[in-house]
Coordinates of C-alpha atoms in Angstrom, one line a residue:
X1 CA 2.9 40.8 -59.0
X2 CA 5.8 41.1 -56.5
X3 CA 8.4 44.0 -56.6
X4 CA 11.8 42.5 -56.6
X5 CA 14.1 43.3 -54.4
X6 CA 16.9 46.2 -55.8
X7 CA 20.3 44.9 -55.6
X8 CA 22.6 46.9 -53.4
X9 CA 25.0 48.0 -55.5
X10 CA 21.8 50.0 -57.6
X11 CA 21.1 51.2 -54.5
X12 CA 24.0 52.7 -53.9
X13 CA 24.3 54.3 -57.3
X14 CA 21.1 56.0 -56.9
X15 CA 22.1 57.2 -53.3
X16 CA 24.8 59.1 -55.3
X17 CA 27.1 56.7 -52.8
X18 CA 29.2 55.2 -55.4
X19 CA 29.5 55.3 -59.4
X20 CA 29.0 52.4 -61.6
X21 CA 32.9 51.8 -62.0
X22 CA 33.6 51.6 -58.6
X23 CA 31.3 49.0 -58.2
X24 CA 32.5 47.3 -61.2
X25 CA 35.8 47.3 -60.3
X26 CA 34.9 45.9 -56.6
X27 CA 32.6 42.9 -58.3
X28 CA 35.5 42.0 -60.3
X29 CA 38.2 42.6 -57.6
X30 CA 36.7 40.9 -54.7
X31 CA 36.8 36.8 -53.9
X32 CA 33.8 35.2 -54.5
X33 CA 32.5 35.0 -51.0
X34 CA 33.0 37.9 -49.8
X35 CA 29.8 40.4 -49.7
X36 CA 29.5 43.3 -51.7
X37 CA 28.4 45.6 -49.0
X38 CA 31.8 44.5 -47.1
X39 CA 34.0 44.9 -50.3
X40 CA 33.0 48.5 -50.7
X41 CA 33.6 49.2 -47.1
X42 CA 37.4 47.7 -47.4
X43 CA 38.2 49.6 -50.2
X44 CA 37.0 53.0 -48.4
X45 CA 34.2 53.6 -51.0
X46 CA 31.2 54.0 -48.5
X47 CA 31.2 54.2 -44.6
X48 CA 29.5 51.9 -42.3
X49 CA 26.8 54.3 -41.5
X50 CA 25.8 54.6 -45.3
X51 CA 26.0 50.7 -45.6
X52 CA 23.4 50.3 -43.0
X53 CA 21.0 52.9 -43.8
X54 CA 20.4 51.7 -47.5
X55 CA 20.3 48.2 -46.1
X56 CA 17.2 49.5 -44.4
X57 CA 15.8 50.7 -47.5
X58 CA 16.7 47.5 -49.0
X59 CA 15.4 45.1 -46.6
X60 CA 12.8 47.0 -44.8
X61 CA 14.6 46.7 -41.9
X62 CA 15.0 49.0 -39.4
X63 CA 18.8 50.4 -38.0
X64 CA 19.7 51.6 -34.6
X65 CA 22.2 53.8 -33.8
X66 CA 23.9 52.1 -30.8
X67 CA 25.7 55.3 -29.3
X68 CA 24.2 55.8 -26.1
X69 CA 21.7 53.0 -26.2
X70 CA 19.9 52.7 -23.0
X71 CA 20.9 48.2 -22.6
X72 CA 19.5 46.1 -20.4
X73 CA 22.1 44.4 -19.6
X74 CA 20.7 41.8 -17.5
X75 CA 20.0 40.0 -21.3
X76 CA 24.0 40.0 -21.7
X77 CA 23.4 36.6 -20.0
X78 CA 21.5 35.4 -22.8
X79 CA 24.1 35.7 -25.8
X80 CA 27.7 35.2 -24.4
X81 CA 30.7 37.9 -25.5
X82 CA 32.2 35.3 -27.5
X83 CA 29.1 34.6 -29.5
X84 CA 28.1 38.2 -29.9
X85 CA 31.9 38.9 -31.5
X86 CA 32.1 36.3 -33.8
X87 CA 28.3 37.0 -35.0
X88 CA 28.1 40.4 -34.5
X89 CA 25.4 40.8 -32.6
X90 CA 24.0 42.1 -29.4
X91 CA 21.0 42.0 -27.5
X92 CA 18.9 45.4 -27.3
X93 CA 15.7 44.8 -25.4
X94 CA 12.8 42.1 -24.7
X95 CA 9.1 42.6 -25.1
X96 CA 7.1 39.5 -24.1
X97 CA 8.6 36.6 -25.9
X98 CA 10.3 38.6 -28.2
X99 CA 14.2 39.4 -28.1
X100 CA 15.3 42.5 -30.1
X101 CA 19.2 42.0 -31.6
X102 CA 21.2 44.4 -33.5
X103 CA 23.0 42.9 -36.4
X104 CA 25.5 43.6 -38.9
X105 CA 23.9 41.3 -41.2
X106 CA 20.3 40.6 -40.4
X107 CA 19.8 38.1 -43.1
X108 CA 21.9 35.7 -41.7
X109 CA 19.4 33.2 -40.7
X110 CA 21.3 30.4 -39.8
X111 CA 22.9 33.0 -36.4
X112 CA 18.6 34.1 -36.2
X113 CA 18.1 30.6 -35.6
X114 CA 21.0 29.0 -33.5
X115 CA 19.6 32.4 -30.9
X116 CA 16.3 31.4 -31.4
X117 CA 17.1 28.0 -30.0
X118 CA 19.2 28.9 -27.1
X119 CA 17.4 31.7 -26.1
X120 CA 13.7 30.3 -26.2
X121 CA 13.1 34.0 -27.5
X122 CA 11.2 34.8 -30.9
X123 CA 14.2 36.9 -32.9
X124 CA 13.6 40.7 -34.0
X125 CA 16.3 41.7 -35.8
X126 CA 17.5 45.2 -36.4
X127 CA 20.5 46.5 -38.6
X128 CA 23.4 48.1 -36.6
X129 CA 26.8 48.7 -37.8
X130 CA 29.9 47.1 -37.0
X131 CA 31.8 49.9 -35.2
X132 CA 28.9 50.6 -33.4
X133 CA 28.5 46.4 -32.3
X134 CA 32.0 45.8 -31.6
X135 CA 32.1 49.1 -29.3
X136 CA 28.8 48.6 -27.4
X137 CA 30.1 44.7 -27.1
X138 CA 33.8 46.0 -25.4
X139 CA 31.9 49.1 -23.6
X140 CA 29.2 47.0 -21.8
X141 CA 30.0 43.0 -21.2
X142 CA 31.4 42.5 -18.8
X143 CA 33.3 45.4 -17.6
X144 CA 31.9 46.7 -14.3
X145 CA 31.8 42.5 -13.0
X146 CA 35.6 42.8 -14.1
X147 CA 36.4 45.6 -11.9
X148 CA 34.9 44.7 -9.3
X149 CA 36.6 41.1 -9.4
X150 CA 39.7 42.9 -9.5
X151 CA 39.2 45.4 -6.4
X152 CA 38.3 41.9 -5.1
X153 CA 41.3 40.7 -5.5
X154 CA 43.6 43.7 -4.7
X155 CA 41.8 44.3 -1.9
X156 CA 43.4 47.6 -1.6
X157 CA 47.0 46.1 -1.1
X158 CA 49.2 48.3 -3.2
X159 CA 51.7 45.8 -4.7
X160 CA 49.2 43.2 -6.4
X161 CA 50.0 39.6 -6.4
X162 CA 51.9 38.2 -8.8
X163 CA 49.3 35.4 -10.1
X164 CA 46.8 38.5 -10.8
X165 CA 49.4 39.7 -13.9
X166 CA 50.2 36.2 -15.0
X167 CA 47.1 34.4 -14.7
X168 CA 45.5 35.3 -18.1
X169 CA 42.1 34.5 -16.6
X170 CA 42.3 36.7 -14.3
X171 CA 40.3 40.7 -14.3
X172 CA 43.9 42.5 -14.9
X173 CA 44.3 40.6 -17.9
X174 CA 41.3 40.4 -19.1
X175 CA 41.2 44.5 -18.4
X176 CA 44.3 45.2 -20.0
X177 CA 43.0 43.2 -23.5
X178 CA 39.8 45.1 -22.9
X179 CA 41.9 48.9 -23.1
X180 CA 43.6 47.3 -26.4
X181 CA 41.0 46.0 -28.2
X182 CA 38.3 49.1 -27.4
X183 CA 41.9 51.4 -28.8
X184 CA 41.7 49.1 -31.8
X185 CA 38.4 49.4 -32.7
X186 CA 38.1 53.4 -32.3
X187 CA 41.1 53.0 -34.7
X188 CA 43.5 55.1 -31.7
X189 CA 47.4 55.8 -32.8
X190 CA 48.5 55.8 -28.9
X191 CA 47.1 54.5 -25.5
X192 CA 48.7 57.1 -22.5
X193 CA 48.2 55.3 -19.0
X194 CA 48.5 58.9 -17.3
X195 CA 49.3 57.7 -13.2
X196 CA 47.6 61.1 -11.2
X197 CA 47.6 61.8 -7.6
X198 CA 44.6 60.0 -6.4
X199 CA 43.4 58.0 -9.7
X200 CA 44.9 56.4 -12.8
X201 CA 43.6 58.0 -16.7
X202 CA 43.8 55.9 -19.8
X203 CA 43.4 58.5 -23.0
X204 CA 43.4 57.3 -26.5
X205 CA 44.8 59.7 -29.1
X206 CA 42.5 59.5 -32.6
X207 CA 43.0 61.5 -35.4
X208 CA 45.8 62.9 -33.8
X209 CA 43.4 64.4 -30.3
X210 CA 43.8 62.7 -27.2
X211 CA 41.0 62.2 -25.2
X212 CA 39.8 60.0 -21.8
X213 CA 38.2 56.7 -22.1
X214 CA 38.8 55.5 -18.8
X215 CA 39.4 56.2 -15.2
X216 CA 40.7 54.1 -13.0
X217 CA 41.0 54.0 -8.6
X218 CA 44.6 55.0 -7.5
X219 CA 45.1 51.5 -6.4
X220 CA 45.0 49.9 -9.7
X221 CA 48.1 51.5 -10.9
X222 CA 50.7 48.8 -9.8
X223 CA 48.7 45.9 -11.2
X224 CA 48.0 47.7 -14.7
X225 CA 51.6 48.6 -15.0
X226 CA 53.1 45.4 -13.7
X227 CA 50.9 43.2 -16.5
X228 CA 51.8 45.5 -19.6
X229 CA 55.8 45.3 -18.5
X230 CA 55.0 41.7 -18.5
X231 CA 53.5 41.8 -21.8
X232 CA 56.2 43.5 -23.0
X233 CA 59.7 42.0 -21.9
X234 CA 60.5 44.9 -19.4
X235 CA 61.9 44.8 -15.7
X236 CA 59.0 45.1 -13.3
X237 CA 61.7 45.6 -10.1
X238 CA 62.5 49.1 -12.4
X239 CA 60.8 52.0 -11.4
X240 CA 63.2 54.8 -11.7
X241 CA 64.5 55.0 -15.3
X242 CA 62.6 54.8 -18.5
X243 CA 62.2 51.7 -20.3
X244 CA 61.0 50.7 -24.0
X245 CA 59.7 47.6 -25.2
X246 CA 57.4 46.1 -27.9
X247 CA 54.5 43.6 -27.6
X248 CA 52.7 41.6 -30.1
X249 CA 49.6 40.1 -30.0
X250 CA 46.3 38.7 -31.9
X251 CA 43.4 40.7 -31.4
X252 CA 40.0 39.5 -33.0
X253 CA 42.2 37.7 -35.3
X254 CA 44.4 40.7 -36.3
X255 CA 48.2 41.0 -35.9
X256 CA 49.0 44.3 -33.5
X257 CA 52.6 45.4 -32.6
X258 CA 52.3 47.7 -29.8
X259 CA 55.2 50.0 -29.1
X260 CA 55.8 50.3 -25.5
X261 CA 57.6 53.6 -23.3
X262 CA 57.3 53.7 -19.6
X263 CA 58.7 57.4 -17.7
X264 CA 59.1 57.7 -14.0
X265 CA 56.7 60.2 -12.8
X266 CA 56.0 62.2 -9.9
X267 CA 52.7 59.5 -9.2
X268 CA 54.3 56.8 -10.8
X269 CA 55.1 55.3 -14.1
X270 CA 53.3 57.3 -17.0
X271 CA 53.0 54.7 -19.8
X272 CA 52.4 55.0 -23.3
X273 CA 51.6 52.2 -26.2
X274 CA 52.0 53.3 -29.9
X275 CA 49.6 51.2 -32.0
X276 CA 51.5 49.7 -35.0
X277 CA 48.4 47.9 -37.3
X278 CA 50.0 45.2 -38.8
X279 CA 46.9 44.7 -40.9
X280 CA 46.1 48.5 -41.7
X281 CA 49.8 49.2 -43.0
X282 CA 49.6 52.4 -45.5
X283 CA 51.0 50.3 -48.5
X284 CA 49.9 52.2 -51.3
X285 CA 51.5 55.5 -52.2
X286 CA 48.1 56.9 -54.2
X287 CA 45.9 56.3 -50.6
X288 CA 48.1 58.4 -48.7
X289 CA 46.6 62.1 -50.1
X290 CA 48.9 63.4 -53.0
X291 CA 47.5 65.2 -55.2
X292 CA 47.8 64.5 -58.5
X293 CA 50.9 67.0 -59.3
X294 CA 52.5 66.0 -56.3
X295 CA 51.9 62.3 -56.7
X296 CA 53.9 62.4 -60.3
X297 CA 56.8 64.3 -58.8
X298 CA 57.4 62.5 -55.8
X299 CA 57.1 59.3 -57.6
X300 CA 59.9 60.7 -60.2
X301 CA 62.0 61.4 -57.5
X302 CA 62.3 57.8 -55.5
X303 CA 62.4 56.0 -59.2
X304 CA 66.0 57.9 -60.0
X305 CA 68.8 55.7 -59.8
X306 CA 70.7 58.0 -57.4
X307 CA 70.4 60.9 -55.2
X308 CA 68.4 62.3 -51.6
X309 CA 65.2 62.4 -50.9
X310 CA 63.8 63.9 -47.6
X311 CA 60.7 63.7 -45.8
X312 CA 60.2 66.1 -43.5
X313 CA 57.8 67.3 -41.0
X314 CA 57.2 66.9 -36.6
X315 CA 56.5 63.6 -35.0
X316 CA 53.3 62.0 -35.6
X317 CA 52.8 63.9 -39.0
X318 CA 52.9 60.3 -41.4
X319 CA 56.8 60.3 -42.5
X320 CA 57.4 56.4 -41.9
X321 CA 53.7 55.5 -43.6
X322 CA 55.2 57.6 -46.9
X323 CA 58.6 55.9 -46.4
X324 CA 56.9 52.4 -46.2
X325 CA 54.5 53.3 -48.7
X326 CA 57.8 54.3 -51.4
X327 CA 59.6 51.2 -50.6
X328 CA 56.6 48.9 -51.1
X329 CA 56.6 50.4 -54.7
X330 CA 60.1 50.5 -54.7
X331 CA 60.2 46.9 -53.7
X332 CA 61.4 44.0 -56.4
X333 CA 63.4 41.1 -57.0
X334 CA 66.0 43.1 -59.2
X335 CA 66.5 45.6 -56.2
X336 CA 68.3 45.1 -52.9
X337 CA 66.9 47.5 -50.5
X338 CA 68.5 48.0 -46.9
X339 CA 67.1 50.3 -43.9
X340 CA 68.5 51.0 -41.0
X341 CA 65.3 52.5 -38.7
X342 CA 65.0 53.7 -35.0
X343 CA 62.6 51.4 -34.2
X344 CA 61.7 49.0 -37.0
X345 CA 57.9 50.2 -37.4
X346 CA 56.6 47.7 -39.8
X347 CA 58.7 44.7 -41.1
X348 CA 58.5 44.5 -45.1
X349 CA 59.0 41.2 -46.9
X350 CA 62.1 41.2 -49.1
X351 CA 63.5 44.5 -47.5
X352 CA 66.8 43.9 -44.8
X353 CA 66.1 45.8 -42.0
X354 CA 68.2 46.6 -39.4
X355 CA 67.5 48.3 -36.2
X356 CA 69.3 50.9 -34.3
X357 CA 71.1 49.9 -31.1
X358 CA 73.2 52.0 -29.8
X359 CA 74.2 50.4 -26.5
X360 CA 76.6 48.2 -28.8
X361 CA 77.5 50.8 -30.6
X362 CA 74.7 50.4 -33.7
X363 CA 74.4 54.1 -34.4
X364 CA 72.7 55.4 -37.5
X365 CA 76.2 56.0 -39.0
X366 CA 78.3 53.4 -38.2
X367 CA 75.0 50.8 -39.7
X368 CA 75.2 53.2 -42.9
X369 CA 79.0 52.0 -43.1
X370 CA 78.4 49.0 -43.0
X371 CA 74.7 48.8 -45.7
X372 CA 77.7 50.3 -48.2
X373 CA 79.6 47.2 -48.0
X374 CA 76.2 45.1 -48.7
X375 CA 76.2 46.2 -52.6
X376 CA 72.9 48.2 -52.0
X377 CA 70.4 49.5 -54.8
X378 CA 68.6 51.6 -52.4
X379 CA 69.0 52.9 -48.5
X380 CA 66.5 53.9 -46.0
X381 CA 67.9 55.6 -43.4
X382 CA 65.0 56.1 -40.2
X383 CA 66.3 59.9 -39.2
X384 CA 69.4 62.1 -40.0
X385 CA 69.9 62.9 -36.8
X386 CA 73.5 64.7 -36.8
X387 CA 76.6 65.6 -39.4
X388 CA 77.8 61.8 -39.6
X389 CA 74.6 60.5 -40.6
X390 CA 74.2 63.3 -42.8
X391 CA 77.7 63.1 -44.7
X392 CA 77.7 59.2 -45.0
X393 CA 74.1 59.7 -46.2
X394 CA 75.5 62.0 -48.8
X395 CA 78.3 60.2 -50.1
X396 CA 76.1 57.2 -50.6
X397 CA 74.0 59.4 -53.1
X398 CA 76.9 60.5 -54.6
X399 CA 78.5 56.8 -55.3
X400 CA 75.4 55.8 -57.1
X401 CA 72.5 55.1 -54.2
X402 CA 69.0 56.0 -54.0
X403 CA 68.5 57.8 -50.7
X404 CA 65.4 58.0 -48.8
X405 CA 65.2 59.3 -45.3
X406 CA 63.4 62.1 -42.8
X407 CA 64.7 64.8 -41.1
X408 CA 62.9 67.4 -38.2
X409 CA 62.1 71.2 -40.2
X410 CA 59.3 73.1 -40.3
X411 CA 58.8 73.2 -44.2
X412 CA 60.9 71.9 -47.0
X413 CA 62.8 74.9 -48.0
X414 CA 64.0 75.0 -44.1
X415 CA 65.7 71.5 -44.8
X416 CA 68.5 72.9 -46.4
X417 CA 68.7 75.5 -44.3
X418 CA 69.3 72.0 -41.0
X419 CA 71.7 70.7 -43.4
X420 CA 74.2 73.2 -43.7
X421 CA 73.4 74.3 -39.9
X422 CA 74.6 70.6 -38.9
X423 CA 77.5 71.1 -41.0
X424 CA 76.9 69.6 -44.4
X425 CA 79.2 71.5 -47.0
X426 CA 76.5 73.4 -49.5
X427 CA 78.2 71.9 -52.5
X428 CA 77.6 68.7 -51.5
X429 CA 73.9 69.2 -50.4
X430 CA 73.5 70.9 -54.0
X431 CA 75.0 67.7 -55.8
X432 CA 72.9 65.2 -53.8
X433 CA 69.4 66.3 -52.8
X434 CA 67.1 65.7 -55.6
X435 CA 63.5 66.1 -53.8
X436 CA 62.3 67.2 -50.3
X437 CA 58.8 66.4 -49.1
X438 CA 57.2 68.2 -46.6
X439 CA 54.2 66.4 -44.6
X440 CA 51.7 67.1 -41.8
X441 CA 48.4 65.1 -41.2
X442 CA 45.3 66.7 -40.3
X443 CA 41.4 65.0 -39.9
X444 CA 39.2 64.8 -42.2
X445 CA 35.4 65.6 -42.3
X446 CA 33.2 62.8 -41.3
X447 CA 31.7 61.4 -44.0
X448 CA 28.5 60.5 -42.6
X449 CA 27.6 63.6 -40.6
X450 CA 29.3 66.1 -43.2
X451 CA 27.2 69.1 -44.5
X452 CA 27.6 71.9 -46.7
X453 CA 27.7 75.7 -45.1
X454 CA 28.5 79.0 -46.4
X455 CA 32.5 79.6 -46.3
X456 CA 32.3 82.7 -43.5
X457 CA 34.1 86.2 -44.4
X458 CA 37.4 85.1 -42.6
X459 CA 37.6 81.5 -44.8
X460 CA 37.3 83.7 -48.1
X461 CA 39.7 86.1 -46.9
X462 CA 42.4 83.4 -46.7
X463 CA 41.4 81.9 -49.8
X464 CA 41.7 85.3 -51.8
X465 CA 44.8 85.4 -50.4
X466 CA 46.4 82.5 -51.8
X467 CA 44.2 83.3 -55.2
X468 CA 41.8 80.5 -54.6
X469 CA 38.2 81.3 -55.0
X470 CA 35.5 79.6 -52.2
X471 CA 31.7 79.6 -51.3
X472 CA 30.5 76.7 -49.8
X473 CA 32.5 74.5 -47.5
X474 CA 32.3 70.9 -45.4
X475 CA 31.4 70.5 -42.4
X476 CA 30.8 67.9 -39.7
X477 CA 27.7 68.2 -37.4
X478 CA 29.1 65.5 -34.9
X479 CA 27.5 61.9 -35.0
X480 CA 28.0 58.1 -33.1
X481 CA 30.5 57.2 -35.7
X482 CA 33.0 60.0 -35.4
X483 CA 32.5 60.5 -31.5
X484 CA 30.3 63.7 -31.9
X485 CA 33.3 65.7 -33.4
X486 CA 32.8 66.4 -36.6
X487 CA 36.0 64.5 -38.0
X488 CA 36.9 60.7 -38.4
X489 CA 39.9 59.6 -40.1
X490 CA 43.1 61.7 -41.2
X491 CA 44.1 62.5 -44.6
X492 CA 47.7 64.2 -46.0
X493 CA 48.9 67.3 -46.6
X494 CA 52.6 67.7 -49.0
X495 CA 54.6 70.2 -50.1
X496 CA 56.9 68.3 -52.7
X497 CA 60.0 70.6 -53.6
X498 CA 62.0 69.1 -56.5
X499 CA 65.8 70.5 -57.1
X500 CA 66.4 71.7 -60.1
X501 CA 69.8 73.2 -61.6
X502 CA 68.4 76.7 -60.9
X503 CA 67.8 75.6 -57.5
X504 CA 71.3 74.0 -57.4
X505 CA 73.6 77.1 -57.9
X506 CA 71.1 78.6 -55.5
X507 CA 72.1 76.3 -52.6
X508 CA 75.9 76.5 -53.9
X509 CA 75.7 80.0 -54.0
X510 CA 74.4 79.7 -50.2
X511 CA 71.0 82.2 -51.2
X512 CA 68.8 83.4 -49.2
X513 CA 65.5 81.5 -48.0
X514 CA 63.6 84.1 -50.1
X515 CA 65.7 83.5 -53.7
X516 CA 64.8 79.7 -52.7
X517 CA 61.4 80.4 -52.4
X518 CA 60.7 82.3 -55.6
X519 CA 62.9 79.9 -57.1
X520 CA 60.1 77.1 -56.0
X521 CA 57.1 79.0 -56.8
X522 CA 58.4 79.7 -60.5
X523 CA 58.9 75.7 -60.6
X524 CA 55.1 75.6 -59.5
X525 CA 55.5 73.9 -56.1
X526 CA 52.4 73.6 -54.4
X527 CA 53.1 74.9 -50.4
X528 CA 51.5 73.4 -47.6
X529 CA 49.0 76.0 -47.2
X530 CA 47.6 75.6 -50.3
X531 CA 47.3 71.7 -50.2
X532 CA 45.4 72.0 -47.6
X533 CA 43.3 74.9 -48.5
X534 CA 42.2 72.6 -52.3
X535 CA 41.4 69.7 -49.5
X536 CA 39.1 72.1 -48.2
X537 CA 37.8 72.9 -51.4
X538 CA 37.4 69.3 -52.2
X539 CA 35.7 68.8 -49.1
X540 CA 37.8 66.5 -47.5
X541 CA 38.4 68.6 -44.6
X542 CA 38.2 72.1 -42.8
X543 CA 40.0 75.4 -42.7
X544 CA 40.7 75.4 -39.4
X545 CA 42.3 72.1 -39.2
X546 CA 44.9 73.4 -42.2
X547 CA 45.4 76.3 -40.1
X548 CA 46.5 73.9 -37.2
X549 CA 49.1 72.6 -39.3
X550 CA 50.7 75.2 -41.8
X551 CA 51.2 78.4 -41.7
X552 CA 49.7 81.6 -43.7
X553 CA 52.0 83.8 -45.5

């Protein structure tokens, strides 16, 4: 008698991959059509690696890892781009009659036909995951025939012509999508077009690390530059003062806003795109990496009628994504909710957002002013930057207003400390705080190269220290899907300081840092350091990248 086949989600279980609520939970959860393998993956549960290897226990069919896969890529011509993105698919070698094609889904048979047919090929299919497609897809069609169109076309005159950054069939273009999309799919926060002396360096930062994708020839720069001021709204005649401007677009079908700085430089214009994911928005506060304590206090603090609350922490460390992520809980019909921000990031529905211009005189302060007059339940203000902000931002707390806002310090108890230095009167900071949050992101271990080692000497040392006890730590080998370094994805780490009465008189009584401090531990804040350091225990991440971020006292 046959063997049935085992159902995925068994196969999971048994892998120790998921438990038997999760996958509950996602059957119930997800729409009807949608697979289950691609539900689990949207809600974070398994990784595509770990999707495709138990596929090829489940269907017997092999999977390729396509990092560094030697392509022929004469067979490109076989299976256009646009057909290999919307299938994912793409060709990996020919033996005789047959074709060999990586597949996210190789049971798809009506795609393994429609190839058959316009191919003439016999199909061999092979499992692959999507990262791994999409990338090989951007990395290898098409690229080098671009280039050399647009040389072609430059033909080493510096300016560029004008139809080359308009046209949008033309190689600029079509190389300027190319750097956006490949920055999309390797899930990269910034692209930095870096103009050098005799060549141009495109670097995507991930996880929070920059590194080179790309170099291009010296006399590409104009043309690049001149088509991404196009995109976004700037003056291309301007080369000697800095510009900013946004650009959104459709990529594979997803929404991207694209925040957009140009600098003049010694070689040129450096410029630099942030990536705002429309579609990957943090929206949920218990995704973003509380821990359990912290998630209970800081959601006690932003659902009290009235008062301050600060997030804190340098740029890039995940305040606006835990702003975002309050308001979105914050967020009903019975509530009006105004923010005045310094760019808008990401626009919420049924929030008023204003942004910051200051040209017409739109400060932070004098928009506060005006939010007042607009009966407000709750204000987000982007950045207290100075002592107006600051004091308007106070009295708003104090006449009944939920506060929530960020502010540049080292650590939470430090915030009080850049209040009164900007001028703040301590009796007013004591009556109005009521929580400061403290908030760095660091990377976390790749989950499908991860391994457990012995903690070394050094690791226990600094655990002892802060009365944690550690053996065996995780650690990333390096693999395709996290680019050989060890970490993919990043993960956060909060100090959550709530102001009690002790704390209060404290402030009034203008303490020292020290009384503050003991005055938190006795209210058992968790610091910084050892947020982190219970990440590491929970193998989520690595000492050193906590030591990166916070410091050891």
């Amino acid at each position: 008698m046959k063997q049935g086949r085992k159902r995925l989600g068994d196969l999971l279980i048994e892998e120790g991959l998921i438990t038997p609520e999760q996958l509950q939970t996602t059957l119930a959860e997800k729409p009807p059509n949608q697979k289950i393998g691609d539900a689990l993956l949207q809600r974070g549960y398994i990784t595509d690696q770990q999707l495709a290897e138990v596929l090829e226990v489940q269907l017997g069919i092999p999977h390729v890892n396509l990092f560094h896969y030697p392509f022929d890529t004469n067979l490109f011509s076989l299976i256009s781009k646009e057909t290999a993105k919307r299938n994912l698919i793409i060709p990996l070698k020919r033996e005789g009659n047959k074709l060999y094609v990586a597949m996210v889904d190789p049971m798809d048979f009506i795609v393994i036909d429609d190839l058959r047919l316009s191919t003439g090929f016999q199909i061999e299919t092979v499992i692959a995951t999507k990262d791994g497609i999409l990338r090989s897809i951007n990395k290898y069609y098409n690229v080098d025939q671009d280039l050399e169109e647009l040389f072609d076309d430059i033909g080493g005159n510096e300016r560029g012509r004008d139809e080359d950054v308009t046209d949008l069939d033309s190689p600029i273009v079509r190389l300027v999508n190319q750097l956006l999309t490949n920055a999309v799919i390797q899930k990269a926060s910034d692209i930095h077009i870096d103009p050098q002396e005799t060549k141009v360096v495109v670097r995507y930062r991930v996880d929070g690390v920059l590194r080179v994708e790309r170099v291009l020839p010296r006399h590409m720069q104009s043309v690049l530059t001149a088509r991404i001021k196009i995109m976004s709204n700037l003056d291309i005649t301007e080369h000697r003062i800095p510009q900013d401007g946004r650009i959104k677009i459709n990529l594979e079908f997803h929404p991207i806003d694209l925040r957009v700085s140009t600098l003049p430089t010694v070689y040129g214009e450096k410029i630099v795109m942030r990536i705002l994911d429309m579609g990957a928005a943090l929206n949920d506060l218990s995704k973003i990496g509380f821990n359990a304590l912290n998630l209970k206090r800081f959601s006690e603090l932003i659902e009290q009628p009235t008062g301050i609350v600060l997030i804190t922490g340098p740029t890039g460390s995940g305040k606006s994504s835990t702003l975002y992520a309050a308001l979105n809980k914050l967020n009903s019909e019975q509530v009006n909710i105004i923010t005045i921000e310094d760019p808008v990031e990401y626009q919420l529905e049924g929030i008023n957002q204003i942004q910051v211009n200051t040209n017409v005189g739109m400060t932070f302060a004098a928009g506060l002013r005006s939010i007042l007059r607009q009966d407000p339940n709750i204000i987000m203000v982007g950045e207290i930057r100075d002592k107006e902000t600051a004091e308007i931002a106070v009295r708003a707390s104090l006449t009944g207003h939920l506060v929530l806002s960020t502010i540049h310090t080292n650590d939470s108890l430090g915030t009080v400390t850049r209040l009164i230095d900007m001028g703040v009167e301590p009796f007013l900071i004591a009556s109005s705080l009521s929580g400061i949050v403290a908030q760095r992101l660091v990377r976390k271990v790749c989950r499908d190269c991860r391994e457990l080692q012995e903690a070394t000497k050094r690791e226990v040392e600094i655990f002892a220290r802060r009365g944690i006890k550690i053996d065996k730590v995780n650690r990333g080998k390096g693999c395709p899907s996290c680019n050989m370094t060890g970490y993919k994805g990043r993960i956060a780490l909060h100090e959550v300081l709530v102001i009690n009465d002790d704390m209060r008189r404290a402030v009034m009584n203008d303490d020292s840092i020290q009384n503050l401090k003991e005055l938190a531990i006795k209210n058992k804040t968790i610091f910084l350091i050892d947020d982190g350091l219970l990440k590491v225990k929970q193998g989520l991440t690595t000492t050193e990248e906590i030591l990166r971020v916070a410091i050891l006292e």
